[in-house]
CSV table of C-alpha atoms and ligand atoms in Angstrom, one decimal:
chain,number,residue,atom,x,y,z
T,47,UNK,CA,90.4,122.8,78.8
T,48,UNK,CA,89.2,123.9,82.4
T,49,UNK,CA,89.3,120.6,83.7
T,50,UNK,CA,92.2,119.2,81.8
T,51,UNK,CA,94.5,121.6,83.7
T,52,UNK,CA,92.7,120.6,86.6
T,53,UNK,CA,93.3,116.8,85.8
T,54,UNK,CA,97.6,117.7,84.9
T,55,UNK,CA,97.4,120.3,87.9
T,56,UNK,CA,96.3,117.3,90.5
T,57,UNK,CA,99.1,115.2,89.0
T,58,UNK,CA,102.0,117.9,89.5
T,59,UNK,CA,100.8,118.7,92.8
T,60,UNK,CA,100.8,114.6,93.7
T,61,UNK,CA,96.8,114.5,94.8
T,62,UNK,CA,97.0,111.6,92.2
T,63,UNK,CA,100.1,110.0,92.6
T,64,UNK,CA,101.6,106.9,91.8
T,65,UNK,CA,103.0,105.2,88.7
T,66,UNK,CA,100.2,103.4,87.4
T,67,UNK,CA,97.6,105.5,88.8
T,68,UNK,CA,98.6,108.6,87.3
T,69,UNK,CA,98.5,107.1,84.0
T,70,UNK,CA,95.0,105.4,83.9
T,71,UNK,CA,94.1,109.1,85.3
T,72,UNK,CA,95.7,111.0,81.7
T,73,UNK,CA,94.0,107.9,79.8
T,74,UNK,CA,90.5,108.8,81.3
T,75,UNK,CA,91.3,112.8,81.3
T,76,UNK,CA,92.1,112.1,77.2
T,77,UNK,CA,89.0,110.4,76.5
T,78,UNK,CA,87.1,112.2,78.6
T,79,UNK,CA,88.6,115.8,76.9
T,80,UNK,CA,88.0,114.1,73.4
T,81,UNK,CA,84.1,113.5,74.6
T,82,UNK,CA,83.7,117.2,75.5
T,83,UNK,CA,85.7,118.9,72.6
T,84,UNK,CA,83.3,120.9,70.5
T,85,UNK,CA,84.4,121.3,67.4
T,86,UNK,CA,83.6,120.2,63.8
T,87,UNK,CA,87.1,120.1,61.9
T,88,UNK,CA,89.1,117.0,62.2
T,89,UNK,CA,92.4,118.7,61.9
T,90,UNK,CA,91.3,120.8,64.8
T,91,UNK,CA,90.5,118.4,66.5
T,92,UNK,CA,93.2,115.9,66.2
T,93,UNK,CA,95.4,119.1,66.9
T,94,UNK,CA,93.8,120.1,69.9
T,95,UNK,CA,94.3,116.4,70.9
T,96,UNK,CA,98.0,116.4,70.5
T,97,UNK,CA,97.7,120.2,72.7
T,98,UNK,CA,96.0,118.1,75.3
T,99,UNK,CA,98.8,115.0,75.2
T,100,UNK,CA,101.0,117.6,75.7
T,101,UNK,CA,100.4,119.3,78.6
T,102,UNK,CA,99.6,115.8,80.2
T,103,UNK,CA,102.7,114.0,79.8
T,104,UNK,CA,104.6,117.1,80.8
T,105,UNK,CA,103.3,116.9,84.6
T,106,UNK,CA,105.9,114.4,86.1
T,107,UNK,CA,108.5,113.9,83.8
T,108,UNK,CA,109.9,110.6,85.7
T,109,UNK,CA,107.3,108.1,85.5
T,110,UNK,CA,107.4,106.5,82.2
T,111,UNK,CA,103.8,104.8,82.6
T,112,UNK,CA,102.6,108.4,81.9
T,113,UNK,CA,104.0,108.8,78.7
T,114,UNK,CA,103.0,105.1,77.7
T,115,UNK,CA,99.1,105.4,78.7
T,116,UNK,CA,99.1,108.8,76.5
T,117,UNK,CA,100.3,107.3,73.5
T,118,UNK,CA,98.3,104.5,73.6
T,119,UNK,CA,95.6,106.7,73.5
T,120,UNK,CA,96.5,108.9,71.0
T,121,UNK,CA,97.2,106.2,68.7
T,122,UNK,CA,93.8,106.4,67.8
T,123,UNK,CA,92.6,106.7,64.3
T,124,UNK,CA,89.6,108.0,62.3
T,125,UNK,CA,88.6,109.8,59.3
T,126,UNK,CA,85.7,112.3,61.2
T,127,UNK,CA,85.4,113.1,64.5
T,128,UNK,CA,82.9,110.7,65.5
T,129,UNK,CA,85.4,107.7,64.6
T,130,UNK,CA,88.4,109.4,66.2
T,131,UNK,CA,86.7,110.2,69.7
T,132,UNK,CA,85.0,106.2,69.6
T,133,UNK,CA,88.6,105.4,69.0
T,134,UNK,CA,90.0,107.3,72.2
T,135,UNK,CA,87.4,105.8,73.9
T,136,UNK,CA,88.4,102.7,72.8
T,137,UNK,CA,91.9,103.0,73.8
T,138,UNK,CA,91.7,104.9,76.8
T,139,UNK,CA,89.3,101.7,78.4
T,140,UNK,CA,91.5,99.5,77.4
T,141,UNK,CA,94.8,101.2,79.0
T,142,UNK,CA,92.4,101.5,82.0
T,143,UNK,CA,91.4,98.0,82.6
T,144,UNK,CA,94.5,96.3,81.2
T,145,UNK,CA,96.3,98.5,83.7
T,146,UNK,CA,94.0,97.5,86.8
T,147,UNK,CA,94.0,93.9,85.3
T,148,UNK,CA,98.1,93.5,85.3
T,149,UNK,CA,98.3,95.2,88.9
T,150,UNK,CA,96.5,92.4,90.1
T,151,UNK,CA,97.7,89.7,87.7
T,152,UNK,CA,101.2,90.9,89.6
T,153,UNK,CA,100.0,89.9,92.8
T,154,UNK,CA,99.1,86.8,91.5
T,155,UNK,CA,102.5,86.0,90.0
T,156,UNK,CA,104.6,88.1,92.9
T,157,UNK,CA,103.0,86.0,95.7
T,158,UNK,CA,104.7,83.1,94.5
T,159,UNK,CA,107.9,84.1,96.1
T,160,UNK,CA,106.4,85.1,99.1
T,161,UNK,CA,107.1,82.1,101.8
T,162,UNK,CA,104.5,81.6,105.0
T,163,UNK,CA,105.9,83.6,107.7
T,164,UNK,CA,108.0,86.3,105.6
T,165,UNK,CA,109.1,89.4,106.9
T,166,UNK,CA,109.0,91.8,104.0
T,167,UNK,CA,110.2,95.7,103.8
T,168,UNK,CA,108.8,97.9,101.3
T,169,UNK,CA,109.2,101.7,100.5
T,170,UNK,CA,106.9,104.7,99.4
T,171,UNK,CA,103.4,103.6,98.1
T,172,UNK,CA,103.1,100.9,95.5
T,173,UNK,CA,100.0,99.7,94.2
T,174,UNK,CA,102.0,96.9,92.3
T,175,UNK,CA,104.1,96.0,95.5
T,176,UNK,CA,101.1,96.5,97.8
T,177,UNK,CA,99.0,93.8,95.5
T,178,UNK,CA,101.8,91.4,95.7
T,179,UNK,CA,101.4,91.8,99.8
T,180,UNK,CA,97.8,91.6,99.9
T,181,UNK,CA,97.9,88.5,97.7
T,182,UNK,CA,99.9,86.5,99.8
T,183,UNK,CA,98.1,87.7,102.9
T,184,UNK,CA,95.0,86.2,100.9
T,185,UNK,CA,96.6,82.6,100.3
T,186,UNK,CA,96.9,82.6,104.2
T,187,UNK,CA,100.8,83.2,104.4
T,188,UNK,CA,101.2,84.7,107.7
T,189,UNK,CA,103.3,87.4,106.8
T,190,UNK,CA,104.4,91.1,108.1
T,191,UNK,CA,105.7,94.5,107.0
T,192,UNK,CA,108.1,96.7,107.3
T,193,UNK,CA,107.5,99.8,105.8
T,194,UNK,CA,109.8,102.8,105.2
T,195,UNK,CA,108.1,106.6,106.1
T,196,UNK,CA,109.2,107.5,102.7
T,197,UNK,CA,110.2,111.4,103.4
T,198,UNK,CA,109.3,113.8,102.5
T,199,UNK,CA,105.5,113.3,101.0
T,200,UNK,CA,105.6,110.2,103.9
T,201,UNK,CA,103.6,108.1,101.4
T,202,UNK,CA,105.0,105.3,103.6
T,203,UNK,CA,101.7,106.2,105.7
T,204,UNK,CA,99.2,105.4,103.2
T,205,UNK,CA,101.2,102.4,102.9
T,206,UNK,CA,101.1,101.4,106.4
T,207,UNK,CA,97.5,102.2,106.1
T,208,UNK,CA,96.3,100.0,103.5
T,209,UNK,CA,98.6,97.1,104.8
T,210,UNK,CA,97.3,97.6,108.2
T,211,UNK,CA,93.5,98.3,106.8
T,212,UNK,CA,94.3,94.2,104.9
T,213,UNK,CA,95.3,92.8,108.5
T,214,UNK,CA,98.4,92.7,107.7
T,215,UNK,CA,101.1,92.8,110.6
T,216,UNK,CA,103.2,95.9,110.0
T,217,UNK,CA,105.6,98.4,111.5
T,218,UNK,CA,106.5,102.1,110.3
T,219,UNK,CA,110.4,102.9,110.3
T,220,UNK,CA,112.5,105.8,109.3
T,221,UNK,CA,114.1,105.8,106.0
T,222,UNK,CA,117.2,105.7,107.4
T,223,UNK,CA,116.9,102.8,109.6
T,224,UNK,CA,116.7,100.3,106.9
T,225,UNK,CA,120.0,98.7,107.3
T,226,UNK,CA,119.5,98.6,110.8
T,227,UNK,CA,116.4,96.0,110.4
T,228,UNK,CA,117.5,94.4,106.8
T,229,UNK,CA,118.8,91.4,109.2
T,230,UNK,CA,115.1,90.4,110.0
T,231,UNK,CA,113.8,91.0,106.0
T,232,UNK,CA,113.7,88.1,103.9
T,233,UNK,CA,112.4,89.7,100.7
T,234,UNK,CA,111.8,93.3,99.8
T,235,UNK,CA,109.0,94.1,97.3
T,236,UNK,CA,109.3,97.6,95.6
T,237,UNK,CA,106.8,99.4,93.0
T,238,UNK,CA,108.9,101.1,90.0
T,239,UNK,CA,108.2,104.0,88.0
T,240,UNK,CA,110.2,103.2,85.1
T,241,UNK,CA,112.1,100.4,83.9
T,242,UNK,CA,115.2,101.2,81.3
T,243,UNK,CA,116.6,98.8,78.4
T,244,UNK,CA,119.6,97.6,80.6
T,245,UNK,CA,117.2,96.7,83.8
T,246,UNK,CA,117.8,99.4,86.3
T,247,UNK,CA,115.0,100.6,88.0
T,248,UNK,CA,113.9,104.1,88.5
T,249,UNK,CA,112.0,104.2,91.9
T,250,UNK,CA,111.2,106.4,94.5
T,251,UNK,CA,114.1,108.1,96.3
T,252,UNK,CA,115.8,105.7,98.7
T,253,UNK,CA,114.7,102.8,96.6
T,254,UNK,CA,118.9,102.1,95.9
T,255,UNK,CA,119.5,102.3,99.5
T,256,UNK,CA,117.1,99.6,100.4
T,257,UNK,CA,118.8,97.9,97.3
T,258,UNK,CA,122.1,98.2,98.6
T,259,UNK,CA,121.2,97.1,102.1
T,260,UNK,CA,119.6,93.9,100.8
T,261,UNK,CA,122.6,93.2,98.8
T,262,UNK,CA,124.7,93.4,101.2
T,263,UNK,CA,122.3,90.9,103.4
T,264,UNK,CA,122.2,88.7,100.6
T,265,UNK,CA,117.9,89.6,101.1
T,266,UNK,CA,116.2,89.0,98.1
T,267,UNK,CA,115.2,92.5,96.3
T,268,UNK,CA,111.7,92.4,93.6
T,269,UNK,CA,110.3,94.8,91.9
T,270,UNK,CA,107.0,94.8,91.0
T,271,UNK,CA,106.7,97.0,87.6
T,272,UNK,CA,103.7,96.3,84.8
T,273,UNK,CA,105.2,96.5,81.5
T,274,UNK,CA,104.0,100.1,80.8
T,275,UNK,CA,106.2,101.3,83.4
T,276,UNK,CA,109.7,99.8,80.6
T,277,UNK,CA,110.9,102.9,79.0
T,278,UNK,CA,110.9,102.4,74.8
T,279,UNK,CA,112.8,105.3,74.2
T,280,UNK,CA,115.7,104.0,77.0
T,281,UNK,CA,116.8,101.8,73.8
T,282,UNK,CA,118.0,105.0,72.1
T,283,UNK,CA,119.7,105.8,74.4
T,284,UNK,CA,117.2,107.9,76.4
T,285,UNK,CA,118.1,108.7,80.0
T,286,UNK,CA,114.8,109.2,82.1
T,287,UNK,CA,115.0,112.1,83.9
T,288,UNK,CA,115.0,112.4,87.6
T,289,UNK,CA,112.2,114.7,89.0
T,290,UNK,CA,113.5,117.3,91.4
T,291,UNK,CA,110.5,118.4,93.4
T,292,UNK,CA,110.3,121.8,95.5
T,293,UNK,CA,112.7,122.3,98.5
T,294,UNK,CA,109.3,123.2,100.7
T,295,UNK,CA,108.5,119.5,100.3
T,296,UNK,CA,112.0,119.3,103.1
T,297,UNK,CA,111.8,121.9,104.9
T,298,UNK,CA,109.3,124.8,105.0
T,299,UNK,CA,110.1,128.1,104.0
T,300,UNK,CA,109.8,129.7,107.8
T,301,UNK,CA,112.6,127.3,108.7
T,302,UNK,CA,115.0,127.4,105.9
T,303,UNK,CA,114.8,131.0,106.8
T,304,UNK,CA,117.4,130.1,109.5
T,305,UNK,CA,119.4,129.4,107.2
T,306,UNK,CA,119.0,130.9,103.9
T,307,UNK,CA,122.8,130.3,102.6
T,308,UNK,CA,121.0,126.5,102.2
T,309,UNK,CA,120.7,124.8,99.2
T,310,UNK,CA,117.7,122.0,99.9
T,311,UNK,CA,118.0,119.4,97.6
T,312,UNK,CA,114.9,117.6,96.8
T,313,UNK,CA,115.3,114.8,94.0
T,314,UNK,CA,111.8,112.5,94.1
T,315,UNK,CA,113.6,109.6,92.8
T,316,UNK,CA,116.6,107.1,92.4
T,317,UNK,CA,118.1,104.6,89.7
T,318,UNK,CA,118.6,101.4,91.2
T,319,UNK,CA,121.0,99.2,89.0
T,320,UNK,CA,120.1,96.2,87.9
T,321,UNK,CA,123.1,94.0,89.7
T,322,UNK,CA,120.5,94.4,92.8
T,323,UNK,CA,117.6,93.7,91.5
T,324,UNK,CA,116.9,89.7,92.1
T,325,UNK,CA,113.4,89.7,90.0
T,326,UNK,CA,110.7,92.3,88.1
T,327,UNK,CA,107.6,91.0,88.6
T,328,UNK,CA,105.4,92.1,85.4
T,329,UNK,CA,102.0,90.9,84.3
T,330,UNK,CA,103.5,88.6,81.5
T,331,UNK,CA,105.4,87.3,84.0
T,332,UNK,CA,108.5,87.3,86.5
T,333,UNK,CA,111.6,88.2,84.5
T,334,UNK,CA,115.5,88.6,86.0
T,335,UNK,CA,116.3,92.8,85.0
T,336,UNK,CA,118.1,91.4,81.8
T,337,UNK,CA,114.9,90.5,80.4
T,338,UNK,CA,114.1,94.7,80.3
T,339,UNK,CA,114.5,95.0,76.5
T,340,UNK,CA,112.7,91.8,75.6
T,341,UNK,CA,109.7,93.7,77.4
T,342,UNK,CA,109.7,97.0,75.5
T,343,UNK,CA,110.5,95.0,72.4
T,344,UNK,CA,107.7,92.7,72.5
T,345,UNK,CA,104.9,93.8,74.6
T,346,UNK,CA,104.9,97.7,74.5
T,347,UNK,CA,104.5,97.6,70.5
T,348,UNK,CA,106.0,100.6,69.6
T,349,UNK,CA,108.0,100.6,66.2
T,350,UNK,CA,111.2,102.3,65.7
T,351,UNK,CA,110.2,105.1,64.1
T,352,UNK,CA,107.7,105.7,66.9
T,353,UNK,CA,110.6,105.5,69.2
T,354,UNK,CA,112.5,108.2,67.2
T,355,UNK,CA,109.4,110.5,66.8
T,356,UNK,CA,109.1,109.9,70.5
T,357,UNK,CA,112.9,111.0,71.4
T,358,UNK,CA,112.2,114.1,69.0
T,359,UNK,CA,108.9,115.3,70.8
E,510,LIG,P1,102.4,102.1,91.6
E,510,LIG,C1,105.3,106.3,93.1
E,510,LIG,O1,105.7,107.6,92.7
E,510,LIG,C2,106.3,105.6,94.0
E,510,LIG,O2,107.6,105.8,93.6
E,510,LIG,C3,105.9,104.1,93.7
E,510,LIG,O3,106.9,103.2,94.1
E,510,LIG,C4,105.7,104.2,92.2
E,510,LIG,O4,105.0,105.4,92.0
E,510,LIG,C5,104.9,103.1,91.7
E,510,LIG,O5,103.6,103.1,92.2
E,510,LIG,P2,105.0,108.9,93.3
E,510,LIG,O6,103.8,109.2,92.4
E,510,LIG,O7,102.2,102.4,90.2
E,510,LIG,O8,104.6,108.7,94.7
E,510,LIG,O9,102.9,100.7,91.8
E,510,LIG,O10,106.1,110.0,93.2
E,510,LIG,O11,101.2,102.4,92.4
């Protein structure tokens, strides 16, 4: 248990972060937790599995790739032990590698709508978005990047990192002066953390301002989601719900002692609708947002009565 709650602690506190990464991390932390439980009663076992789902999936509640990669896993079956945990195993690999397979196969398929000398902003830290970037750096388009800080975790610097790490000409901006440079973008590539039925995108906070701004500068807008990211239970009418992180993440706690009558608000994320969103880049292809429930429908595999127990848990 000891390094479960170390695995669900790293996720809450954002030392692994990211959509997709911090599902592949609860799919190994599952499989690796079934490897190590010692017991010898099925029942025990399969319950202390569920315990273990649990406490996982509750780390971030907004990013719907979480919930996916732990039931995928614990969709496992077997009659003993040793055929349940070869089963986990089973799964958990295959979430792992179909998930680093699909972040590139999005680069692949993103890079197509990348032109040779395009001027592209992006915001926060997307594995997905940055894979569409390095792609078309790869084919030899000459292009460059401008890339949001992405208060208040300024994940735009890891960003800005990697891109400049590739050789890839970029700049660092304020969040808030995206309007002001939207005339010289010509396409904006976002990650996602969850996709809904109707096609509006749940991204990191800002994402619907850069959204806006790109509308209104008729700039095309892609998001680059895999499809574990689509949220099943959005069909029932499921709304995901939006993080709210701790106010010390704005302001620390020596300065909002200046003015303690001061509510900080901190929500981690925002839902972009899908009139603004041009094109989802997923690894079964690029689809326009409508497309949303043709995804969870066919691709994610989960039966209605899954989606029900799933609303219920
Ligand atoms: P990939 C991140 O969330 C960002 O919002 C990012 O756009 C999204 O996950 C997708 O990231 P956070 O963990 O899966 O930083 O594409 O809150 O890497």
């Amino acid at each position: 248990m000891k390094q479960l709650e170390e695995t669900a602690g790293k996720i809450r506190s954002m030392e692994i972060r990211g959509a997709g990464r911090i599902a592949r991390a609860a799919a190994a932390e599952l499989r690796d937790y079934a490897t190590r439980l010692g017991v010898d009663d099925i029942s025990l076992f399969n319950e202390k599995m569920k315990h273990a789902a649990g406490i996982l999936a509750r780390t971030r509640p907004t990013a719907v790739s979480l919930p996916n990669a732990v039931r995928s896993v614990m969709r496992y079956k077997g009659d003993s032990i040793e055929e349940a945990r070869a089963d986990i195993v089973k799964l958990a690999n295959k979430f792992i590698s179909n998930s680093e397979n699909a972040v590139k196969r999005i680069g692949e398929i993103g890079a197509r709508r990348v032109r040779d000398g395009d001027t592209i902003m992006t915001h926060c830290n997307s594995s997905a978005a940055f894979s569409i970037m390095a792609e078309a750096h790869s084919q030899g388009k000459n292009i460059s990047v401008i890339a949001t800080e992405s208060r208040p975790r300024l994940q735009g610097h890891l960003t800005v990192k990697q891109l400049d790490g590739f050789g890839i000409k970029t700049s660092l901006i304020v969040d808030s002066a995206v309007r002001y440079f939207m005339k010289d973008v010509d396409l904006v590539v976002v990650g996602a953390d969850a996709v809904t039925a109707n096609g509006s995108v749940i991204n990191k906070i800002g994402t619907s301002q850069l959204a806006l701004a790109a509308s209104e500068a008729r700039t095309n807008f892609i998001v680059a989601a895999e499809t574990y990211k689509f949220s099943p239970t959005s069909i029932l009418g499921e709304l995901v719900e939006i993080e709210e992180r701790d106010s010390g993440e704005v302001v620390s706690t020596v300065k909002h002692a200046e003015f303690p009558g001061v509510k900080v608000r901190n929500p981690a994320f925002d839902v972009t609708p899908r009139e603004y969103v041009d094109l989802i880049c997923t690894e079964v292809g690029a689809i326009p947002p409508e497309m949303a429930y043709i995804i969870i429908k066919d691709f994610l595999g989960w039966g209605i009565e899954e989606m029900n127990s799933a609303v219920r848990e």
